[in-house]
Tab-separated table of C-alpha atoms and ligand atoms in Angstrom:
chain	number	residue	atom	x	y	z
A	1	MET	CA	-85.727	42.874	-69.461
A	2	ARG	CA	-86.207	41.002	-66.200
A	3	THR	CA	-83.994	38.103	-65.162
A	4	LYS	CA	-83.416	36.003	-62.046
A	5	ALA	CA	-80.244	36.566	-60.039
A	6	ALA	CA	-78.542	35.744	-56.747
A	7	VAL	CA	-77.807	39.207	-55.372
A	8	ALA	CA	-75.088	40.083	-52.826
A	9	LEU	CA	-76.817	42.876	-50.886
A	10	GLU	CA	-74.158	43.332	-48.214
A	11	ALA	CA	-70.978	41.704	-46.938
A	12	GLY	CA	-71.480	38.718	-44.672
A	13	LYS	CA	-75.089	38.044	-45.725
A	14	PRO	CA	-76.271	35.095	-47.827
A	15	LEU	CA	-77.113	35.789	-51.473
A	16	GLU	CA	-80.762	36.658	-52.114
A	17	ILE	CA	-82.557	35.210	-55.119
A	18	MET	CA	-84.676	37.857	-56.844
A	19	ASP	CA	-85.810	39.222	-60.177
A	20	VAL	CA	-83.651	42.115	-61.382
A	21	ASN	CA	-83.738	44.548	-64.297
A	22	LEU	CA	-81.168	44.112	-67.046
A	23	ASP	CA	-80.742	46.807	-69.704
A	24	ALA	CA	-80.036	45.975	-73.354
A	25	PRO	CA	-76.383	45.711	-74.464
A	26	LYS	CA	-74.809	49.040	-75.504
A	27	GLU	CA	-71.968	49.692	-77.983
A	28	GLY	CA	-69.510	46.780	-77.987
A	29	GLU	CA	-71.569	44.774	-75.475
A	30	VAL	CA	-73.324	41.415	-75.627
A	31	LEU	CA	-76.370	40.006	-73.792
A	32	VAL	CA	-75.727	36.403	-72.707
A	33	GLU	CA	-78.124	33.804	-71.309
A	34	VAL	CA	-76.034	32.088	-68.626
A	35	LYS	CA	-76.677	28.338	-68.665
A	36	ALA	CA	-74.313	27.309	-65.836
A	37	THR	CA	-71.958	28.987	-63.350
A	38	GLY	CA	-69.247	27.651	-61.037
A	39	LEU	CA	-68.777	28.771	-57.424
A	40	CYS	CA	-65.179	29.935	-56.990
A	41	HIS	CA	-63.154	31.226	-54.067
A	42	THR	CA	-63.054	34.874	-54.859
A	43	ASP	CA	-66.869	35.143	-55.018
A	44	ASP	CA	-66.824	33.915	-51.426
A	45	PHE	CA	-63.965	36.279	-50.544
A	46	THR	CA	-66.075	39.223	-51.683
A	47	LEU	CA	-69.382	37.962	-50.257
A	48	SER	CA	-67.883	37.250	-46.820
A	49	GLY	CA	-66.573	40.813	-46.556
A	50	ALA	CA	-62.925	39.679	-46.421
A	51	ASP	CA	-62.145	41.666	-49.572
A	52	PRO	CA	-61.723	45.315	-48.551
A	53	GLU	CA	-62.412	46.336	-52.143
A	54	GLY	CA	-65.655	44.364	-52.333
A	55	GLN	CA	-68.553	46.513	-53.529
A	56	PHE	CA	-72.242	46.139	-52.838
A	57	PRO	CA	-74.926	45.557	-53.830
A	58	ALA	CA	-73.572	43.440	-56.652
A	59	ILE	CA	-74.179	40.373	-58.772
A	60	LEU	CA	-71.211	38.084	-58.152
A	61	GLY	CA	-69.978	35.084	-60.153
A	62	HIS	CA	-67.090	34.975	-62.627
A	63	GLU	CA	-67.142	31.377	-63.891
A	64	GLY	CA	-69.773	30.423	-66.434
A	65	ALA	CA	-70.965	29.355	-69.866
A	66	GLY	CA	-73.955	30.402	-71.916
A	67	VAL	CA	-75.480	31.531	-75.204
A	68	VAL	CA	-75.464	34.930	-76.916
A	69	VAL	CA	-78.995	36.392	-77.024
A	70	GLU	CA	-78.406	39.850	-78.502
A	71	VAL	CA	-75.410	41.908	-79.601
A	72	GLY	CA	-75.071	45.668	-79.196
A	73	PRO	CA	-73.962	48.128	-81.900
A	74	GLY	CA	-70.506	47.522	-83.365
A	75	VAL	CA	-70.151	43.909	-82.183
A	76	LYS	CA	-68.543	41.913	-85.008
A	77	SER	CA	-67.114	38.700	-83.572
A	78	LEU	CA	-70.311	37.259	-82.032
A	79	LYS	CA	-73.930	36.665	-83.081
A	80	PRO	CA	-77.084	35.403	-81.348
A	81	GLY	CA	-76.878	31.649	-80.768
A	82	ASP	CA	-73.107	31.539	-80.292
A	83	HIS	CA	-71.921	29.596	-77.234
A	84	VAL	CA	-69.572	31.577	-75.005
A	85	ILE	CA	-67.516	31.553	-71.807
A	86	PRO	CA	-67.185	34.889	-69.932
A	87	LEU	CA	-63.635	36.123	-69.262
A	88	TYR	CA	-62.680	38.052	-66.122
A	89	THR	CA	-59.369	38.656	-67.900
A	90	PRO	CA	-60.489	40.014	-71.291
A	91	GLU	CA	-58.481	39.961	-74.531
A	92	CYS	CA	-58.923	43.080	-76.704
A	93	ARG	CA	-55.980	42.167	-78.986
A	94	GLU	CA	-55.138	45.882	-79.343
A	95	CYS	CA	-53.824	47.313	-76.057
A	96	GLU	CA	-50.128	47.533	-75.181
A	97	TYR	CA	-50.533	44.478	-72.927
A	98	CYS	CA	-52.354	42.313	-75.490
A	99	LEU	CA	-49.680	43.159	-78.056
A	100	ASN	CA	-46.941	41.990	-75.668
A	101	PRO	CA	-46.664	38.185	-75.650
A	102	LYS	CA	-45.102	38.324	-72.170
A	103	THR	CA	-48.451	39.034	-70.458
A	104	ASN	CA	-52.147	38.152	-70.604
A	105	LEU	CA	-53.294	41.104	-68.475
A	106	CYS	CA	-55.370	43.063	-71.027
A	107	GLN	CA	-55.863	46.591	-69.673
A	108	ALA	CA	-58.521	47.774	-72.143
A	109	ILE	CA	-61.341	47.849	-69.546
A	110	ARG	CA	-59.377	47.305	-66.327
A	111	GLY	CA	-60.473	50.506	-64.593
A	112	THR	CA	-64.221	50.210	-65.107
A	113	GLN	CA	-64.214	46.449	-64.472
A	114	GLY	CA	-62.643	47.037	-61.062
A	115	GLN	CA	-65.349	49.603	-60.273
A	116	GLY	CA	-68.139	47.146	-61.086
A	117	VAL	CA	-69.400	48.942	-64.176
A	118	MET	CA	-69.347	48.512	-67.960
A	119	PRO	CA	-66.729	50.383	-70.038
A	120	ASP	CA	-69.087	53.409	-70.422
A	121	GLY	CA	-69.084	53.802	-66.628
A	122	THR	CA	-72.648	52.592	-65.983
A	123	SER	CA	-74.249	49.350	-64.796
A	124	ARG	CA	-76.778	47.321	-66.810
A	125	PHE	CA	-78.281	45.750	-63.657
A	126	SER	CA	-80.707	47.294	-61.180
A	127	MET	CA	-83.182	46.086	-58.568
A	128	THR	CA	-86.884	46.248	-59.360
A	129	ASP	CA	-87.098	49.354	-57.104
A	130	GLY	CA	-84.451	51.055	-59.264
A	131	THR	CA	-81.434	50.602	-56.939
A	132	PRO	CA	-78.361	50.094	-59.165
A	133	LEU	CA	-76.546	46.762	-58.868
A	134	LEU	CA	-72.832	46.473	-59.641
A	135	HIS	CA	-71.213	44.013	-62.019
A	136	TYR	CA	-68.467	41.747	-60.644
A	137	MET	CA	-65.110	40.969	-62.287
A	138	GLY	CA	-66.797	42.038	-65.505
A	139	CYS	CA	-68.859	38.831	-65.537
A	140	SER	CA	-71.764	38.617	-62.995
A	141	THR	CA	-72.612	35.037	-63.843
A	142	PHE	CA	-74.866	34.557	-60.779
A	143	ALA	CA	-77.685	35.846	-62.983
A	144	ASN	CA	-79.652	33.933	-65.611
A	145	HIS	CA	-78.798	36.737	-68.076
A	146	THR	CA	-75.847	39.120	-68.027
A	147	VAL	CA	-74.207	41.749	-70.226
A	148	LEU	CA	-70.466	41.678	-70.998
A	149	PRO	CA	-68.092	43.508	-73.318
A	150	GLU	CA	-67.449	41.590	-76.540
A	151	ILE	CA	-63.718	41.391	-75.632
A	152	ALA	CA	-64.644	39.494	-72.445
A	153	LEU	CA	-66.276	36.545	-74.225
A	154	ALA	CA	-64.618	33.452	-75.666
A	155	LYS	CA	-66.647	31.792	-78.436
A	156	ILE	CA	-66.668	28.031	-77.947
A	157	ARG	CA	-67.964	25.024	-79.889
A	158	SER	CA	-71.718	24.409	-79.533
A	159	ASP	CA	-71.515	20.703	-78.564
A	160	ALA	CA	-69.702	21.327	-75.239
A	161	PRO	CA	-71.841	20.812	-72.093
A	162	PHE	CA	-72.401	24.103	-70.246
A	163	ASP	CA	-72.507	22.473	-66.805
A	164	LYS	CA	-68.919	21.206	-67.243
A	165	VAL	CA	-67.122	23.747	-69.430
A	166	CYS	CA	-68.231	26.642	-67.191
A	167	TYR	CA	-65.319	25.552	-64.931
A	168	ILE	CA	-62.921	26.459	-67.779
A	169	GLY	CA	-63.927	30.078	-67.114
A	170	CYS	CA	-61.603	30.083	-64.089
A	171	GLY	CA	-60.374	26.957	-62.264
A	172	VAL	CA	-59.404	24.671	-65.146
A	173	THR	CA	-57.660	27.358	-67.201
A	174	THR	CA	-55.884	28.809	-64.152
A	175	GLY	CA	-54.463	25.463	-63.012
A	176	ILE	CA	-53.510	24.049	-66.410
A	177	GLY	CA	-52.337	27.458	-67.669
A	178	ALA	CA	-50.020	27.919	-64.671
A	179	VAL	CA	-48.195	24.762	-65.833
A	180	VAL	CA	-48.308	25.265	-69.590
A	181	ASN	CA	-48.108	29.057	-69.997
A	182	THR	CA	-46.437	30.373	-66.838
A	183	ALA	CA	-44.026	27.618	-65.767
A	184	LYS	CA	-43.696	26.009	-69.233
A	185	VAL	CA	-42.993	22.652	-67.596
A	186	GLU	CA	-41.045	20.178	-69.725
A	187	ILE	CA	-41.222	16.383	-70.066
A	188	GLY	CA	-39.608	14.523	-67.190
A	189	ALA	CA	-39.836	17.375	-64.665
A	190	THR	CA	-40.355	16.989	-60.917
A	191	ALA	CA	-43.092	19.229	-59.485
A	192	ILE	CA	-44.592	19.980	-56.073
A	193	VAL	CA	-48.170	21.267	-55.767
A	194	PHE	CA	-49.343	22.899	-52.527
A	195	GLY	CA	-53.139	22.775	-52.092
A	196	LEU	CA	-55.211	20.062	-53.777
A	197	GLY	CA	-58.474	21.968	-54.235
A	198	GLY	CA	-60.214	23.205	-57.349
A	199	ILE	CA	-57.045	24.868	-58.638
A	200	GLY	CA	-54.369	22.422	-57.414
A	201	LEU	CA	-56.093	19.434	-59.064
A	202	ASN	CA	-55.965	21.272	-62.371
A	203	VAL	CA	-52.281	22.039	-61.830
A	204	ILE	CA	-51.816	18.289	-61.350
A	205	GLN	CA	-53.640	17.369	-64.545
A	206	GLY	CA	-51.654	20.079	-66.359
A	207	LEU	CA	-48.436	18.499	-65.092
A	208	ARG	CA	-49.534	15.085	-66.334
A	209	LEU	CA	-50.367	16.635	-69.713
A	210	ALA	CA	-46.915	18.287	-69.821
A	211	GLY	CA	-45.243	14.935	-69.116
A	212	ALA	CA	-43.911	15.569	-65.605
A	213	ASP	CA	-42.377	12.420	-64.078
A	214	ARG	CA	-42.926	13.141	-60.436
A	215	ILE	CA	-45.902	15.107	-59.097
A	216	VAL	CA	-45.818	15.612	-55.328
A	217	GLY	CA	-49.081	16.878	-53.784
A	218	VAL	CA	-49.158	18.651	-50.410
A	219	ASP	CA	-52.357	19.307	-48.440
A	220	ILE	CA	-53.282	19.570	-44.743
A	221	ASN	CA	-56.596	17.848	-45.536
A	222	PRO	CA	-55.789	14.184	-46.287
A	223	ASP	CA	-59.265	13.691	-47.820
A	224	LYS	CA	-58.083	15.801	-50.774
A	225	ALA	CA	-55.521	13.152	-51.764
A	226	ASP	CA	-58.052	10.640	-53.213
A	227	MET	CA	-58.977	12.845	-56.149
A	228	ALA	CA	-55.382	14.018	-56.673
A	229	TRP	CA	-54.134	10.425	-57.188
A	230	LYS	CA	-56.709	10.060	-59.999
A	231	PHE	CA	-55.429	13.204	-61.705
A	232	GLY	CA	-51.777	12.136	-61.719
A	233	MET	CA	-50.266	12.826	-58.290
A	234	THR	CA	-47.395	10.379	-57.674
A	235	ASP	CA	-46.596	11.211	-53.999
A	236	PHE	CA	-48.681	12.776	-51.213
A	237	VAL	CA	-47.393	14.719	-48.220
A	238	ASN	CA	-49.541	15.776	-45.259
A	239	PRO	CA	-47.557	18.586	-43.567
A	240	SER	CA	-48.991	17.714	-40.148
A	241	GLU	CA	-47.283	14.312	-40.390
A	242	VAL	CA	-43.861	15.797	-41.155
A	243	GLU	CA	-41.520	16.329	-38.232
A	244	GLY	CA	-39.440	19.482	-38.535
A	245	ALA	CA	-39.516	21.975	-41.382
A	246	LEU	CA	-41.463	21.026	-44.513
A	247	ALA	CA	-39.184	22.560	-47.186
A	248	PRO	CA	-36.060	20.504	-46.307
A	249	TYR	CA	-38.252	17.387	-46.125
A	250	LEU	CA	-39.561	17.994	-49.644
A	251	VAL	CA	-36.080	18.855	-50.957
A	252	GLU	CA	-34.751	15.578	-49.550
A	253	MET	CA	-37.698	13.567	-50.858
A	254	THR	CA	-37.336	14.922	-54.416
A	255	GLY	CA	-33.547	14.613	-54.592
A	256	GLY	CA	-32.832	18.352	-54.443
A	257	GLY	CA	-36.244	20.036	-54.748
A	258	GLY	CA	-38.915	20.611	-57.374
A	259	ASP	CA	-37.974	21.806	-60.830
A	260	TYR	CA	-41.343	23.557	-60.490
A	261	THR	CA	-43.449	24.245	-57.399
A	262	PHE	CA	-46.938	25.781	-57.257
A	263	ASP	CA	-48.842	27.507	-54.475
A	264	ALA	CA	-52.567	26.853	-54.877
A	265	THR	CA	-53.521	27.779	-51.283
A	266	GLY	CA	-53.278	31.584	-51.033
A	267	ASN	CA	-51.372	31.214	-47.714
A	268	VAL	CA	-48.173	33.317	-47.574
A	269	ASP	CA	-46.341	30.822	-45.339
A	270	VAL	CA	-47.082	28.095	-47.884
A	271	MET	CA	-45.784	30.409	-50.633
A	272	ARG	CA	-42.457	30.632	-48.787
A	273	THR	CA	-42.283	26.866	-48.356
A	274	ALA	CA	-43.077	26.461	-52.059
A	275	LEU	CA	-40.187	28.744	-53.035
A	276	GLU	CA	-37.779	27.091	-50.617
A	277	SER	CA	-38.652	23.595	-51.823
A	278	ALA	CA	-37.759	24.543	-55.418
A	279	HIS	CA	-34.448	23.144	-56.673
A	280	LYS	CA	-31.275	25.135	-56.060
A	281	GLY	CA	-29.887	26.627	-59.270
A	282	TRP	CA	-33.005	26.370	-61.442
A	283	GLY	CA	-36.227	25.681	-59.512
A	284	GLU	CA	-39.168	27.957	-60.318
A	285	SER	CA	-42.030	28.607	-57.927
A	286	VAL	CA	-45.366	29.899	-59.227
A	287	ILE	CA	-47.826	31.710	-56.931
A	288	ILE	CA	-51.410	31.036	-58.016
A	289	GLY	CA	-53.174	31.549	-54.686
A	290	VAL	CA	-54.596	35.016	-54.014
A	291	ALA	CA	-53.577	36.101	-50.496
A	292	PRO	CA	-55.670	38.369	-48.234
A	293	ALA	CA	-55.348	42.087	-49.082
A	294	GLY	CA	-52.232	43.633	-47.577
A	295	ALA	CA	-50.484	40.292	-46.969
A	296	GLU	CA	-46.737	40.115	-47.637
A	297	ILE	CA	-44.389	37.299	-48.634
A	298	ALA	CA	-40.946	36.738	-47.164
A	299	THR	CA	-37.860	34.649	-47.799
A	300	ARG	CA	-34.118	35.133	-47.492
A	301	PRO	CA	-32.759	36.773	-50.671
A	302	PHE	CA	-30.132	34.007	-50.710
A	303	GLN	CA	-32.931	31.707	-51.923
A	304	LEU	CA	-33.105	33.773	-55.122
A	305	VAL	CA	-29.372	34.460	-55.347
A	306	THR	CA	-28.887	30.699	-55.457
A	307	GLY	CA	-30.992	30.445	-58.585
A	308	ARG	CA	-34.580	29.903	-57.497
A	309	VAL	CA	-37.177	31.983	-59.376
A	310	TRP	CA	-40.392	33.372	-57.841
A	311	LYS	CA	-43.290	34.031	-60.245
A	312	GLY	CA	-47.034	34.610	-60.155
A	313	THR	CA	-49.875	33.994	-62.562
A	314	ALA	CA	-53.347	35.422	-63.232
A	315	PHE	CA	-55.872	33.220	-65.054
A	316	GLY	CA	-53.006	30.827	-65.785
A	317	GLY	CA	-51.380	33.313	-68.135
A	318	ALA	CA	-54.148	32.516	-70.631
A	319	SER	CA	-55.345	34.900	-73.328
A	320	GLY	CA	-58.996	33.977	-73.002
A	321	ARG	CA	-60.482	34.418	-76.464
A	322	THR	CA	-57.578	32.502	-78.003
A	323	ASP	CA	-56.838	29.855	-75.344
A	324	VAL	CA	-60.237	29.034	-73.766
A	325	PRO	CA	-61.773	27.554	-76.973
A	326	ARG	CA	-58.694	25.294	-77.245
A	327	ILE	CA	-59.084	24.099	-73.662
A	328	VAL	CA	-62.742	23.306	-74.412
A	329	ASP	CA	-61.467	21.191	-77.345
A	330	TRP	CA	-59.000	19.404	-75.026
A	331	TYR	CA	-61.940	18.507	-72.771
A	332	MET	CA	-64.132	17.339	-75.658
A	333	ASP	CA	-61.221	15.270	-77.067
A	334	GLY	CA	-60.644	13.601	-73.677
A	335	LYS	CA	-57.192	15.133	-73.167
A	336	ILE	CA	-58.284	16.648	-69.847
A	337	GLU	CA	-60.944	15.706	-67.317
A	338	ILE	CA	-63.472	17.982	-65.656
A	339	ASP	CA	-66.477	15.879	-64.625
A	340	PRO	CA	-65.056	14.255	-61.433
A	341	MET	CA	-64.082	17.657	-60.009
A	342	ILE	CA	-67.663	18.915	-60.243
A	343	THR	CA	-68.762	17.341	-57.000
A	344	HIS	CA	-72.116	19.150	-56.689
A	345	THR	CA	-74.708	20.481	-59.149
A	346	LEU	CA	-77.238	22.915	-57.670
A	347	THR	CA	-80.173	25.107	-58.625
A	348	LEU	CA	-79.842	28.892	-58.218
A	349	GLU	CA	-82.084	28.654	-55.126
A	350	GLU	CA	-79.479	26.316	-53.562
A	351	ILE	CA	-76.499	28.614	-54.223
A	352	ASN	CA	-75.903	29.479	-50.554
A	353	LYS	CA	-75.661	25.741	-49.802
A	354	GLY	CA	-72.802	25.690	-52.334
A	355	PHE	CA	-70.913	28.327	-50.347
A	356	ASP	CA	-71.527	26.400	-47.103
A	357	MET	CA	-69.962	23.292	-48.697
A	358	MET	CA	-67.008	25.388	-49.914
A	359	HIS	CA	-66.420	26.587	-46.321
A	360	ALA	CA	-66.633	23.060	-44.962
A	361	GLY	CA	-64.103	21.817	-47.565
A	362	GLU	CA	-66.732	19.298	-48.726
A	363	SER	CA	-66.796	20.295	-52.378
A	364	ILE	CA	-64.188	20.698	-55.072
A	365	ARG	CA	-66.465	22.597	-57.448
A	366	SER	CA	-70.191	23.300	-57.117
A	367	VAL	CA	-71.948	24.305	-60.317
A	368	VAL	CA	-75.326	26.052	-60.538
A	369	VAL	CA	-77.409	25.085	-63.571
A	370	TYR	CA	-80.093	27.610	-64.544
B	401	NAD	P1	-59.660	25.316	-52.419
B	401	NAD	O1	-60.155	25.772	-51.105
B	401	NAD	O2	-60.509	24.422	-53.243
B	401	NAD	O3	-58.255	24.579	-52.223
B	401	NAD	C1	-57.264	25.008	-51.343
B	401	NAD	C2	-56.590	23.774	-50.768
B	401	NAD	O4	-55.457	24.187	-50.004
B	401	NAD	C3	-57.500	22.991	-49.826
B	401	NAD	O5	-57.550	21.644	-50.232
B	401	NAD	C4	-56.840	23.159	-48.456
B	401	NAD	O6	-56.995	22.009	-47.623
B	401	NAD	C5	-55.380	23.380	-48.847
B	401	NAD	N1	-54.599	24.083	-47.843
B	401	NAD	C6	-54.961	25.106	-47.039
B	401	NAD	N2	-53.970	25.471	-46.236
B	401	NAD	C7	-52.914	24.676	-46.527
B	401	NAD	C8	-51.588	24.558	-46.041
B	401	NAD	N3	-51.150	25.338	-45.046
B	401	NAD	N4	-50.776	23.628	-46.588
B	401	NAD	C9	-51.234	22.812	-47.579
B	401	NAD	N5	-52.468	22.865	-48.073
B	401	NAD	C10	-53.299	23.790	-47.556
B	401	NAD	O7	-59.290	26.623	-53.254
B	401	NAD	P2	-59.029	26.741	-54.835
B	401	NAD	O8	-60.309	27.003	-55.529
B	401	NAD	O9	-58.218	25.578	-55.270
B	401	NAD	O10	-58.177	28.097	-54.894
B	401	NAD	C11	-56.869	28.135	-54.381
B	401	NAD	C12	-56.314	29.544	-54.465
B	401	NAD	O11	-56.156	29.943	-55.827
B	401	NAD	C13	-57.194	30.613	-53.826
B	401	NAD	O12	-56.359	31.504	-53.115
B	401	NAD	C14	-57.819	31.298	-55.023
B	401	NAD	O13	-58.202	32.626	-54.741
B	401	NAD	C15	-56.666	31.247	-55.993
B	401	NAD	N6	-56.990	31.470	-57.421
B	401	NAD	C16	-56.115	32.221	-58.139
B	401	NAD	C17	-56.326	32.467	-59.478
B	401	NAD	C18	-55.339	33.237	-60.284
B	401	NAD	O14	-55.643	33.588	-61.427
B	401	NAD	N7	-54.158	33.521	-59.763
B	401	NAD	C19	-57.466	31.937	-60.100
B	401	NAD	C20	-58.330	31.143	-59.344
B	401	NAD	C21	-58.086	30.919	-57.994
B	402	022	C1	-60.229	34.034	-59.599
B	402	022	N1	-59.341	34.693	-58.833
B	402	022	C2	-59.355	34.123	-57.600
B	402	022	C3	-60.267	33.107	-57.642
B	402	022	N2	-60.800	33.084	-58.879
B	402	022	C4	-58.539	35.734	-59.250
B	402	022	C5	-58.520	36.916	-58.538
B	402	022	C6	-57.704	37.949	-58.957
B	402	022	C7	-56.909	37.818	-60.093
B	402	022	C8	-56.955	36.630	-60.803
B	402	022	C9	-57.768	35.604	-60.391
B	402	022	C10	-56.032	38.849	-60.502
B	402	022	C11	-54.668	38.733	-60.609
B	402	022	C12	-54.176	39.960	-61.010
B	402	022	C13	-55.247	40.805	-61.158
B	402	022	N3	-56.389	40.145	-60.819
B	402	022	C14	-55.154	42.215	-61.598
B	402	022	C15	-55.142	42.283	-63.104
B	402	022	C16	-54.781	43.672	-63.611
B	402	022	O1	-54.584	44.586	-62.817
B	402	022	O2	-54.718	43.792	-64.828
B	402	022	C17	-57.668	40.688	-60.849
B	402	022	C18	-58.514	40.468	-61.948
B	402	022	C19	-59.815	41.011	-61.987
B	402	022	C20	-60.256	41.812	-60.933
B	402	022	C21	-59.420	42.042	-59.849
B	402	022	C22	-58.143	41.484	-59.810
B	402	022	C23	-61.624	42.410	-60.996
B	402	022	O3	-62.287	42.355	-62.007
B	402	022	N4	-62.119	43.022	-59.943
B	402	022	C24	-58.086	39.602	-63.099
B	403	ZN	ZN1	-62.176	31.874	-59.833
B	404	ZN	ZN1	-55.985	44.252	-74.415
């Protein structure tokens, strides 16, 4: 079939809107009509050329929601008409990783997904002149139709609005999951969140949900505080207004440090500050931000010897097919908020404008509606 897509032809160039060929789903695969897609950081990281493993030409996009159009041979859990959210972290429920409750990193299709192809080693997308186009993070949601493995789709209720729940495909689940699954924050905790963007705000609403008493937000852009107050932040710190080192300031302010601290910036210096502002004896620091390739983190080992714990999380530790439908329910039941964070809704033709706003720090989340 033919479908419309925003194609990343080469690093550093804007996406080009064009018709592309999409082959029918093969064994274990599903054709999805994408109804909405969110613009997230790592799409930009790849498009800009900052990711040394970025491959071109490709169809980017890893956050979305849509409807099943056709299922390939052997697909049992989905049928045409089902509403779905694509998962860049799949859940096969069979591999050694899926069977271990300590991780959500399903490895069933890890190799081929990283190479930009389907599990059989080939791509379903091509340009109209026949040039193959690569898939991206197994999702490629910057196309009106896409093909995914069955294990990379969460079936969701049919009354959830696509243009809001698409954000659950990455940002919402990552932020809330970091609190609930990775840190397992308890009632009454004190937490510090570094970075109040599309991920940090969801960490904050996760902390409110978990019953944290004190939620300190830290951001170098004071404009980001307005939204964070609405989501449950109780104190705001602008590092440029702090004299001296930030970690001791935060430790002092919180009466010993955060029981839990979160990096949602991707900056390795911030990651160190986040660890060092965790409470002596028991504080846990969770790295959510993805740092540039090759970057390293540092601290004095004494920070760990004295009881602080350094952790990281991918997709908020969520097992997508199991957890994503529940997070959609939380949204529909009013337990969590999404709408105010979607600051811009665009057409596919306007997608490059969405990336410009991301660069300028003007948007929290831009969503493209097909
Ligand atoms: P964003 O740009 O919306 O937000 C980042 C925020 O950090 C901004 O508000 C910015 O002002 C602030 N910031 C930058 N430097 C700072 C500093 N030195 N001190 C304090 N604040 C600072 O980005 P986002 O969408 O929220 O994503 C944040 C990070 O999370 C990115 O690195 C992204 O790649 C990563 N991420 C990770 C996962 C995962 O599964 N681990 C999933 C999604 C996103
Ligand atoms: C999503 N991310 C950043 C912004 N939006 C993001 C990027 C990378 C990961 C998670 C979220 C991530 C963490 C750990 C891994 N990845 C490796 C998982 C593994 O090896 O099993 C990651 C993932 C997918 C891809 C690359 C790295 C990919 O499909 N290319 C989950
Ligand atoms: Zn993302
Ligand atoms: Zn698995």
